[in-house]
Amino acid sequence: MPLQVAAYQLASASDLDAALRALQAADPAADVACFPECFLQGYLTDRDLAQHQALDLRLPQFDQLLDQLSTVRPMLVFGLIERDNAKLYNTAVVVHRGQLVGKYRKRNLLAGESLFTAGDSDPIFEVGGTTFGINICFDLQFPESAASLVRQGASLLLCPCNNMMRRATAEKYKYLHHQLRRRLALENNLWIISSDVTGPPDAERICYGPTSAINPSGAVVAQVPLFTPDHLSIQI
């Protein structure tokens, strides 16, 4: 049966309350809605700050957060910084009606992400009869992850991203992300739908996006305009 998927391109949340408001406002017509990498607390690379902001998914603080998402209709996929004992993870959680369905921990880390521990699994999830998996940003450059998900029956890859870069680098790469994603979709006969941050216009580091939907033929069939806070919604 058809599945309605939403993907959001938003400014990095300034605080937890702002992030929660965005999640609570997810498109009620969608079956599943994808939000950016580390969306809940922001993309942090300072270990002390990340430790302070990280969430242990087993503790009441996270349960209280889930309670605030209990009336949201779509299944939510969003990034956060997870603490598990002494380790930190760059994690995407899958939440539905205020319940934690599961999580994916980023497997492939950039040099600047040394504060995180790499994940070691490629879990799959199900929504509306569709099986999907998750990659987080840099994971997309490692096609074995997508292949693993397809072998498990996935036909959709949701990708929380955070391509905040120095201005010159962002300018160079703003049209290149799709080249990799289109090839990955085509080689794996897989829908790839990504969510990214965008802005800020006057900073040294900026993000253009892209937030887009690419079909199994490798065609970009929907995209939020670059540098524009908005969302896409597409039926697959």
Coordinates of N, CA and C in Angstrom, one line a residue:
M1 N 0.8 -1.2 0.0 CA 0.0 0.0 0.0 C 0.9 1.2 0.0
P2 N 0.4 2.3 -0.5 CA 1.2 3.6 -0.6 C 1.5 4.1 0.8
L3 N 2.7 4.7 0.9 CA 3.2 5.2 2.1 C 3.5 6.7 1.9
Q4 N 3.0 7.6 2.8 CA 3.3 9.0 2.8 C 4.5 9.3 3.7
V5 N 5.5 9.9 3.1 CA 6.8 10.1 3.8 C 7.0 11.6 3.8
A6 N 7.3 12.2 4.9 CA 7.7 13.6 5.0 C 9.2 13.7 5.5
A7 N 9.9 14.7 5.0 CA 11.3 14.9 5.3 C 11.5 16.4 5.5
Y8 N 12.1 16.8 6.6 CA 12.2 18.2 7.0 C 13.6 18.7 6.8
Q9 N 13.6 20.0 6.3 CA 14.9 20.8 6.2 C 14.7 22.0 7.1
L10 N 15.4 22.0 8.2 CA 15.1 23.1 9.2 C 16.4 23.6 9.8
A11 N 16.4 24.8 10.3 CA 17.5 25.3 11.1 C 17.8 24.4 12.3
S12 N 19.1 24.3 12.6 CA 19.4 23.5 13.8 C 18.6 24.1 15.0
A13 N 18.0 23.3 15.8 CA 17.2 23.7 16.9 C 18.1 24.5 17.9
S14 N 17.6 25.6 18.4 CA 18.4 26.4 19.4 C 18.3 25.8 20.8
D15 N 17.3 24.9 21.1 CA 17.2 24.3 22.4 C 16.3 23.1 22.2
L16 N 16.2 22.3 23.3 CA 15.3 21.1 23.3 C 13.9 21.5 23.1
D17 N 13.4 22.5 23.7 CA 12.0 22.9 23.5 C 11.7 23.2 22.0
A18 N 12.6 23.9 21.4 CA 12.4 24.3 20.0 C 12.3 23.0 19.1
A19 N 13.2 22.1 19.4 CA 13.2 20.8 18.7 C 11.9 20.0 18.9
L20 N 11.5 20.0 20.1 CA 10.2 19.3 20.4 C 9.0 19.9 19.7
R21 N 9.0 21.2 19.7 CA 7.9 21.9 19.0 C 7.9 21.5 17.5
A22 N 9.0 21.4 16.9 CA 9.1 21.0 15.5 C 8.6 19.6 15.3
L23 N 9.0 18.7 16.2 CA 8.6 17.3 16.1 C 7.1 17.2 16.3
Q24 N 6.6 18.0 17.2 CA 5.1 17.9 17.5 C 4.3 18.5 16.3
A25 N 4.9 19.3 15.5 CA 4.2 19.9 14.3 C 4.4 19.0 13.1
A26 N 4.9 17.8 13.2 CA 5.1 17.0 12.0 C 3.8 16.8 11.3
D27 N 3.9 16.8 10.0 CA 2.8 16.7 9.0 C 1.8 15.5 9.4
P28 N 0.6 15.8 9.8 CA -0.3 14.7 10.3 C -0.7 13.9 9.1
A29 N -0.5 14.3 7.9 CA -0.9 13.5 6.7 C 0.2 12.4 6.4
A30 N 1.3 12.5 7.1 CA 2.4 11.6 6.8 C 2.3 10.3 7.6
D31 N 2.8 9.2 7.1 CA 2.9 8.0 7.9 C 4.2 8.0 8.7
V32 N 5.2 8.5 8.1 CA 6.5 8.6 8.8 C 7.2 9.9 8.4
A33 N 7.8 10.6 9.4 CA 8.5 11.9 9.2 C 9.9 11.8 9.6
C34 N 10.8 12.3 8.8 CA 12.3 12.2 9.1 C 12.8 13.6 9.3
F35 N 13.6 13.7 10.4 CA 14.2 15.0 10.8 C 15.7 14.8 10.8
P36 N 16.5 15.9 10.9 CA 17.9 15.8 10.7 C 18.7 15.1 11.8
E37 N 20.0 14.9 11.4 CA 21.0 14.3 12.3 C 21.2 15.2 13.6
C38 N 21.3 14.6 14.8 CA 21.5 15.3 16.0 C 20.5 16.5 16.2
F39 N 19.3 16.3 15.7 CA 18.3 17.4 15.7 C 17.9 17.8 17.1
L40 N 17.8 16.9 18.0 CA 17.3 17.2 19.3 C 18.1 18.1 20.1
Q41 N 19.4 17.9 20.2 CA 20.3 18.8 21.0 C 21.3 19.6 20.1
G42 N 21.3 19.4 18.8 CA 22.2 20.1 17.9 C 23.5 19.2 17.7
Y43 N 24.2 19.5 16.7 CA 25.4 18.7 16.3 C 26.5 19.2 17.1
L44 N 26.9 18.5 18.2 CA 27.9 18.9 19.1 C 29.2 18.1 19.0
T45 N 30.3 18.8 18.9 CA 31.6 18.1 18.8 C 32.5 18.3 20.0
D46 N 32.1 19.1 21.0 CA 32.8 19.3 22.3 C 32.3 18.2 23.2
R47 N 33.3 17.3 23.7 CA 32.9 16.2 24.5 C 32.2 16.5 25.7
D48 N 32.6 17.5 26.5 CA 32.0 17.9 27.7 C 30.6 18.4 27.5
L49 N 30.4 19.2 26.5 CA 29.1 19.7 26.2 C 28.1 18.6 25.8
A50 N 28.7 17.7 24.9 CA 27.9 16.6 24.4 C 27.5 15.7 25.6
Q51 N 28.4 15.4 26.5 CA 28.1 14.6 27.7 C 27.0 15.2 28.5
H52 N 27.0 16.5 28.6 CA 26.0 17.2 29.4 C 24.6 17.1 28.8
Q53 N 24.6 17.2 27.4 CA 23.3 17.3 26.7 C 22.8 15.9 26.3
A54 N 23.6 14.9 26.4 CA 23.2 13.6 25.9 C 22.1 13.0 26.7
L55 N 21.3 12.1 26.1 CA 20.2 11.5 26.8 C 20.4 10.0 26.9
D56 N 20.2 9.5 28.0 CA 20.2 8.0 28.3 C 18.7 7.6 28.0
L57 N 18.5 6.7 27.0 CA 17.2 6.3 26.5 C 16.5 5.5 27.6
R58 N 17.2 5.0 28.6 CA 16.6 4.2 29.6 C 16.1 5.0 30.8
L59 N 16.3 6.3 30.9 CA 16.0 7.1 32.1 C 14.7 7.9 31.9
P60 N 14.2 8.3 33.0 CA 12.9 9.0 33.0 C 12.9 10.3 32.1
Q61 N 14.0 11.0 32.0 CA 14.1 12.2 31.2 C 13.7 11.9 29.8
F62 N 14.1 10.8 29.2 CA 13.7 10.4 27.9 C 12.2 10.0 27.8
D63 N 11.7 9.3 28.9 CA 10.3 9.0 28.9 C 9.5 10.2 28.9
Q64 N 9.9 11.2 29.6 CA 9.1 12.5 29.6 C 9.1 13.1 28.3
L65 N 10.2 13.0 27.5 CA 10.2 13.5 26.2 C 9.3 12.8 25.3
L66 N 9.3 11.4 25.4 CA 8.3 10.6 24.6 C 6.9 11.0 24.9
D67 N 6.6 11.3 26.2 CA 5.2 11.6 26.5 C 4.7 12.9 25.8
Q68 N 5.7 13.8 25.5 CA 5.3 15.0 24.8 C 5.1 14.7 23.3
L69 N 5.4 13.6 22.8 CA 5.3 13.2 21.4 C 4.1 12.2 21.2
S70 N 3.4 11.9 22.3 CA 2.4 10.8 22.3 C 1.2 11.1 21.3
T71 N 0.9 12.4 21.1 CA -0.2 12.7 20.2 C 0.2 12.9 18.8
V72 N 1.5 12.8 18.4 CA 1.9 13.0 17.1 C 1.6 11.8 16.2
R73 N 0.9 12.0 15.1 CA 0.4 10.9 14.3 C 1.5 10.1 13.6
P74 N 2.4 10.8 12.9 CA 3.4 10.0 12.1 C 4.4 9.3 13.0
M75 N 4.9 8.2 12.5 CA 6.1 7.7 13.1 C 7.2 8.7 12.9
L76 N 8.0 9.0 13.9 CA 9.1 10.0 13.8 C 10.5 9.3 13.8
V77 N 11.3 9.8 12.9 CA 12.7 9.4 12.9 C 13.5 10.7 13.0
F78 N 14.3 10.8 14.1 CA 15.1 12.0 14.4 C 16.4 11.7 15.1
G79 N 17.3 12.6 14.9 CA 18.7 12.4 15.4 C 18.8 13.0 16.8
L80 N 19.6 12.3 17.6 CA 19.9 12.9 19.0 C 21.3 12.3 19.4
I81 N 21.8 12.9 20.5 CA 23.1 12.4 21.1 C 22.7 11.5 22.2
E82 N 23.1 10.2 22.1 CA 22.7 9.2 23.1 C 23.9 8.9 24.0
R83 N 23.6 8.8 25.3 CA 24.6 8.3 26.3 C 24.2 7.0 26.8
D84 N 25.2 6.0 26.7 CA 25.0 4.7 27.2 C 26.2 4.4 28.1
N85 N 26.0 4.5 29.4 CA 27.1 4.4 30.4 C 28.1 5.5 30.0
A86 N 29.3 5.2 29.8 CA 30.3 6.2 29.5 C 30.4 6.6 28.0
K87 N 29.7 5.9 27.2 CA 29.9 6.1 25.7 C 28.8 7.0 25.2
L88 N 29.2 7.8 24.2 CA 28.2 8.6 23.4 C 28.0 8.0 22.0
Y89 N 26.8 8.2 21.5 CA 26.5 7.7 20.2 C 25.7 8.8 19.4
N90 N 26.0 8.9 18.1 CA 25.2 9.7 17.2 C 24.1 8.8 16.7
T91 N 22.9 9.0 17.3 CA 21.8 8.0 17.1 C 20.6 8.6 16.4
A92 N 19.9 7.8 15.7 CA 18.6 8.2 15.2 C 17.6 7.3 15.9
V93 N 16.6 7.9 16.5 CA 15.5 7.0 17.2 C 14.3 7.0 16.3
V94 N 13.6 5.9 16.4 CA 12.3 5.7 15.8 C 11.2 5.7 16.8
V95 N 10.3 6.7 16.8 CA 9.3 6.9 17.8 C 7.9 6.9 17.2
H96 N 7.0 6.2 17.8 CA 5.6 6.3 17.3 C 4.6 6.3 18.5
R97 N 3.8 7.4 18.4 CA 2.8 7.6 19.5 C 3.4 7.6 20.9
G98 N 4.5 8.2 21.0 CA 5.2 8.3 22.3 C 5.9 7.1 22.8
Q99 N 6.1 6.1 21.9 CA 6.8 4.9 22.3 C 8.1 4.8 21.4
L100 N 9.2 4.3 22.1 CA 10.4 4.1 21.4 C 10.3 2.8 20.6
V101 N 10.3 2.8 19.3 CA 10.2 1.6 18.5 C 11.6 1.0 18.4
G102 N 12.6 1.8 18.2 CA 14.0 1.3 18.1 C 15.0 2.4 17.8
K103 N 16.2 2.1 17.5 CA 17.2 3.1 17.2 C 18.3 2.6 16.3
Y104 N 18.9 3.5 15.7 CA 20.1 3.2 14.8 C 21.2 4.1 15.3
R105 N 22.4 3.5 15.5 CA 23.6 4.3 15.9 C 24.5 4.4 14.7
K106 N 24.9 5.6 14.3 CA 25.8 5.9 13.2 C 27.0 5.0 13.2
R107 N 27.2 4.3 12.1 CA 28.3 3.3 12.0 C 29.6 3.9 11.5
N108 N 29.5 4.9 10.7 CA 30.7 5.5 10.0 C 30.9 6.9 10.5
L109 N 31.9 7.1 11.2 CA 32.1 8.4 11.9 C 33.2 9.2 11.2
L110 N 33.0 10.5 11.1 CA 34.0 11.4 10.6 C 35.1 11.6 11.6
A111 N 36.3 12.1 11.1 CA 37.4 12.4 12.1 C 37.0 13.3 13.2
G112 N 36.1 14.3 12.9 CA 35.7 15.2 13.9 C 34.6 14.7 14.9
E113 N 34.3 13.4 14.7 CA 33.3 12.8 15.5 C 33.9 11.8 16.5
S114 N 35.1 12.0 16.9 CA 35.9 11.0 17.7 C 35.2 10.9 19.1
L115 N 34.4 11.8 19.5 CA 33.7 11.7 20.8 C 32.7 10.6 20.8
F116 N 32.2 10.2 19.6 CA 31.2 9.1 19.5 C 31.8 7.8 19.4
T117 N 31.1 6.8 19.8 CA 31.4 5.4 19.5 C 30.6 4.9 18.3
A118 N 31.2 4.2 17.4 CA 30.5 3.8 16.2 C 29.5 2.7 16.6
G119 N 28.3 2.7 15.9 CA 27.4 1.6 16.0 C 27.8 0.4 15.3
D120 N 27.2 -0.7 15.5 CA 27.6 -2.0 14.9 C 26.5 -2.8 14.3
S121 N 25.4 -2.2 14.0 CA 24.3 -3.0 13.4 C 23.5 -2.2 12.4
D122 N 22.7 -2.9 11.6 CA 21.8 -2.2 10.6 C 20.4 -2.7 10.8
P123 N 19.7 -2.2 11.8 CA 18.4 -2.6 12.1 C 17.4 -2.2 11.0
I124 N 16.3 -2.9 10.9 CA 15.2 -2.5 10.0 C 14.0 -2.3 10.9
F125 N 13.1 -1.5 10.3 CA 11.8 -1.1 10.9 C 10.7 -1.2 9.9
E126 N 9.5 -1.1 10.4 CA 8.3 -1.3 9.5 C 7.3 -0.2 9.8
V127 N 6.7 0.4 8.8 CA 5.6 1.3 8.9 C 4.7 1.1 7.7
G128 N 3.4 1.0 8.0 CA 2.4 0.9 6.9 C 2.7 -0.2 5.9
G129 N 3.3 -1.3 6.3 CA 3.7 -2.4 5.4 C 4.9 -2.2 4.6
T130 N 5.7 -1.1 4.9 CA 7.0 -0.9 4.2 C 8.1 -1.1 5.2
T131 N 9.1 -1.8 4.8 CA 10.3 -2.0 5.6 C 11.3 -1.0 5.3
F132 N 11.9 -0.3 6.3 CA 12.9 0.7 6.0 C 14.1 0.6 7.0
G133 N 15.2 1.1 6.5 CA 16.4 1.2 7.4 C 16.8 2.7 7.5
I134 N 17.9 2.9 8.2 CA 18.4 4.3 8.4 C 19.9 4.3 8.2
N135 N 20.3 5.4 7.5 CA 21.7 5.8 7.5 C 21.8 7.2 8.0
I136 N 22.9 7.6 8.6 CA 23.1 8.9 9.1 C 24.2 9.6 8.3
C137 N 23.9 10.5 7.5 CA 24.8 11.4 6.8 C 26.0 10.6 6.2
F138 N 27.2 10.6 6.8 CA 28.4 10.0 6.2 C 28.3 8.5 6.0
D139 N 27.3 7.9 6.6 CA 27.0 6.5 6.3 C 26.7 6.2 4.8
L140 N 26.2 7.3 4.2 CA 25.8 7.1 2.8 C 27.0 6.9 1.9
Q141 N 28.2 7.1 2.3 CA 29.4 6.9 1.5 C 29.9 5.5 1.7
F142 N 29.2 4.6 2.4 CA 29.6 3.2 2.6 C 28.4 2.3 2.1
P143 N 28.4 2.0 0.9 CA 27.3 1.3 0.3 C 26.9 -0.1 0.9
E144 N 27.9 -0.7 1.6 CA 27.6 -2.0 2.2 C 26.4 -1.9 3.2
S145 N 26.2 -0.7 3.8 CA 25.1 -0.6 4.8 C 23.8 -0.6 4.1
A146 N 23.7 0.1 3.0 CA 22.4 0.0 2.2 C 22.2 -1.4 1.7
A147 N 23.2 -2.0 1.2 CA 23.1 -3.4 0.7 C 22.6 -4.4 1.8
S148 N 23.1 -4.2 3.0 CA 22.7 -5.0 4.2 C 21.2 -4.8 4.5
L149 N 20.7 -3.6 4.4 CA 19.3 -3.3 4.6 C 18.4 -3.9 3.6
V150 N 18.9 -3.8 2.3 CA 18.1 -4.4 1.2 C 18.0 -5.9 1.4
R151 N 19.1 -6.6 1.8 CA 19.0 -8.0 2.0 C 18.0 -8.4 3.1
Q152 N 17.8 -7.5 4.0 CA 16.8 -7.7 5.1 C 15.4 -7.3 4.7
G153 N 15.2 -6.9 3.4 CA 13.9 -6.6 2.9 C 13.5 -5.1 2.9
A154 N 14.5 -4.2 3.2 CA 14.1 -2.8 3.1 C 14.0 -2.3 1.7
S155 N 13.0 -1.5 1.5 CA 12.8 -0.8 0.2 C 12.9 0.7 0.3
L156 N 13.1 1.2 1.5 CA 13.2 2.6 1.8 C 14.4 2.9 2.8
L157 N 15.2 3.9 2.5 CA 16.3 4.3 3.3 C 16.0 5.7 3.8
L158 N 15.9 5.9 5.1 CA 15.7 7.3 5.6 C 17.0 7.8 6.1
C159 N 17.4 9.0 5.8 CA 18.7 9.5 6.1 C 18.7 10.9 6.8
P160 N 18.7 10.9 8.1 CA 19.0 12.1 8.8 C 20.4 12.6 8.6
C161 N 20.5 13.9 8.1 CA 21.9 14.4 7.8 C 22.1 15.7 8.5
N162 N 23.3 16.1 8.5 CA 23.7 17.5 9.0 C 24.9 17.9 8.3
N163 N 24.8 18.5 7.1 CA 25.9 18.9 6.3 C 26.3 20.3 6.5
M164 N 26.4 20.7 7.7 CA 26.9 22.1 8.1 C 28.4 22.1 7.8
M165 N 28.8 23.0 6.9 CA 30.2 23.0 6.5 C 30.7 24.5 6.5
R166 N 32.0 24.6 6.4 CA 32.6 25.9 6.2 C 32.0 26.4 4.8
R167 N 31.9 27.7 4.7 CA 31.1 28.3 3.6 C 31.7 27.8 2.2
A168 N 33.0 27.8 2.1 CA 33.6 27.5 0.8 C 33.3 26.0 0.5
T169 N 33.4 25.1 1.5 CA 33.1 23.7 1.3 C 31.7 23.5 1.0
A170 N 30.8 24.2 1.7 CA 29.4 24.0 1.4 C 29.0 24.4 0.0
E171 N 29.6 25.5 -0.5 CA 29.4 25.9 -1.8 C 29.9 24.9 -2.8
K172 N 31.0 24.3 -2.5 CA 31.6 23.2 -3.4 C 30.7 22.0 -3.5
Y173 N 30.1 21.6 -2.4 CA 29.4 20.3 -2.3 C 27.9 20.4 -2.4
K174 N 27.3 21.6 -2.5 CA 25.9 21.7 -2.4 C 25.2 20.9 -3.5
Y175 N 25.8 20.7 -4.7 CA 25.2 20.0 -5.8 C 25.7 18.5 -5.9
L176 N 26.7 18.2 -5.1 CA 27.3 16.9 -5.2 C 26.7 15.8 -4.4
H177 N 26.0 16.1 -3.4 CA 25.4 15.1 -2.5 C 24.5 14.1 -3.3
H178 N 23.8 14.7 -4.3 CA 22.8 13.9 -5.0 C 23.5 12.8 -5.9
Q179 N 24.7 13.1 -6.3 CA 25.4 12.2 -7.2 C 25.6 10.8 -6.5
L180 N 26.0 10.8 -5.3 CA 26.2 9.6 -4.5 C 24.9 9.0 -4.2
R181 N 23.9 9.7 -3.8 CA 22.6 9.2 -3.4 C 21.9 8.6 -4.5
R182 N 22.0 9.2 -5.7 CA 21.3 8.7 -6.9 C 21.9 7.3 -7.3
R183 N 23.2 7.2 -7.2 CA 23.9 6.0 -7.6 C 23.5 4.9 -6.6
L184 N 23.4 5.2 -5.3 CA 23.1 4.3 -4.3 C 21.7 3.8 -4.4
A185 N 20.8 4.7 -4.7 CA 19.4 4.3 -4.9 C 19.3 3.3 -6.1
L186 N 19.9 3.7 -7.2 CA 19.8 2.9 -8.4 C 20.4 1.5 -8.2
E187 N 21.6 1.4 -7.6 CA 22.3 0.1 -7.4 C 21.6 -0.8 -6.5
N188 N 20.8 -0.2 -5.6 CA 20.1 -1.1 -4.6 C 18.6 -1.1 -4.8
N189 N 18.1 -0.5 -5.9 CA 16.6 -0.5 -6.1 C 15.9 0.0 -4.9
L190 N 16.2 1.1 -4.4 CA 15.9 1.6 -3.1 C 15.4 3.1 -3.1
W191 N 14.4 3.4 -2.4 CA 14.0 4.8 -2.2 C 15.0 5.4 -1.2
I192 N 15.5 6.6 -1.4 CA 16.4 7.3 -0.5 C 15.8 8.6 -0.2
I193 N 15.4 8.8 1.0 CA 14.7 10.1 1.4 C 15.6 10.7 2.6
S194 N 16.1 11.9 2.3 CA 17.0 12.5 3.3 C 16.4 13.8 3.9
S195 N 16.9 14.1 5.1 CA 16.5 15.3 5.8 C 17.8 16.0 6.3
D196 N 17.8 17.3 6.1 CA 19.1 18.0 6.5 C 18.7 19.3 7.2
V197 N 19.7 19.9 7.8 CA 19.6 21.2 8.4 C 19.8 22.3 7.3
T198 N 19.6 23.5 7.6 CA 19.9 24.6 6.6 C 20.2 25.9 7.4
G199 N 20.9 26.8 6.7 CA 21.3 28.1 7.3 C 22.5 27.9 8.1
P200 N 22.9 28.9 9.0 CA 22.3 30.2 9.0 C 23.0 31.1 8.0
P201 N 22.4 32.1 7.5 CA 22.9 32.8 6.3 C 24.2 33.6 6.5
D202 N 24.5 34.0 7.8 CA 25.6 34.9 8.0 C 26.7 34.3 8.8
A203 N 26.7 33.0 8.9 CA 27.7 32.3 9.7 C 28.9 31.8 8.9
E204 N 30.0 31.5 9.6 CA 31.1 30.9 8.9 C 30.8 29.5 8.3
R205 N 30.0 28.8 9.1 CA 29.6 27.4 8.6 C 28.1 27.5 8.3
I206 N 27.8 27.0 7.1 CA 26.4 27.0 6.6 C 26.0 25.6 6.1
C207 N 24.7 25.4 5.9 CA 24.2 24.2 5.3 C 23.1 24.6 4.3
Y208 N 23.3 24.1 3.0 CA 22.3 24.3 2.0 C 21.2 23.2 2.0
G209 N 21.4 22.1 2.6 CA 20.7 20.9 2.4 C 21.5 19.9 1.6
P210 N 21.0 19.0 0.8 CA 19.6 19.0 0.3 C 18.8 18.0 1.1
T211 N 17.5 18.3 1.2 CA 16.5 17.4 1.7 C 15.7 17.0 0.4
S212 N 15.7 15.7 0.2 CA 15.1 15.2 -1.1 C 14.6 13.8 -1.0
A213 N 13.9 13.4 -2.1 CA 13.4 12.0 -2.2 C 13.9 11.6 -3.6
I214 N 14.6 10.4 -3.6 CA 15.2 9.8 -4.8 C 14.6 8.5 -5.0
N215 N 14.0 8.2 -6.2 CA 13.3 6.9 -6.4 C 14.3 5.8 -6.7
P216 N 13.9 4.5 -6.8 CA 14.8 3.4 -7.1 C 15.4 3.5 -8.5
S217 N 14.9 4.4 -9.3 CA 15.6 4.6 -10.6 C 16.7 5.6 -10.6
G218 N 16.9 6.2 -9.4 CA 17.9 7.2 -9.2 C 17.5 8.6 -9.6
A219 N 16.2 8.9 -9.7 CA 15.7 10.2 -10.1 C 15.3 11.0 -8.8
V220 N 15.7 12.2 -8.8 CA 15.2 13.1 -7.7 C 13.8 13.5 -8.0
V221 N 12.9 13.0 -7.3 CA 11.4 13.3 -7.6 C 10.8 14.3 -6.7
A222 N 11.5 14.7 -5.6 CA 11.1 15.8 -4.8 C 12.2 16.4 -4.0
Q223 N 12.2 17.7 -3.8 CA 13.3 18.3 -3.1 C 12.9 19.7 -2.5
V224 N 13.3 19.9 -1.3 CA 13.1 21.2 -0.7 C 14.1 22.1 -1.3
P225 N 13.8 23.3 -1.7 CA 14.8 24.2 -2.3 C 16.0 24.4 -1.3
L226 N 17.1 24.5 -1.9 CA 18.3 24.7 -1.1 C 18.2 26.0 -0.3
F227 N 18.7 25.9 1.0 CA 18.8 27.1 1.9 C 17.4 27.5 2.3
T228 N 16.4 26.7 2.3 CA 15.1 27.0 2.6 C 14.5 26.1 3.7
P229 N 14.1 26.7 4.8 CA 13.4 25.8 5.8 C 12.0 25.4 5.3
D230 N 11.8 24.1 5.2 CA 10.5 23.6 4.7 C 10.5 22.1 4.8
H231 N 9.5 21.5 4.3 CA 9.5 20.0 4.2 C 8.9 19.5 2.9
L232 N 9.2 18.3 2.6 CA 8.6 17.7 1.5 C 7.7 16.5 2.0
S233 N 6.7 16.2 1.2 CA 5.9 15.1 1.5 C 5.6 14.4 0.2
I234 N 5.9 13.1 0.2 CA 5.7 12.3 -1.0 C 5.2 10.9 -0.7
Q235 N 4.3 10.5 -1.7 CA 3.8 9.1 -1.6 C 4.7 8.1 -2.3
I236 N 5.0 7.0 -1.7 CA 5.9 6.1 -2.4 C 5.2 4.7 -2.4

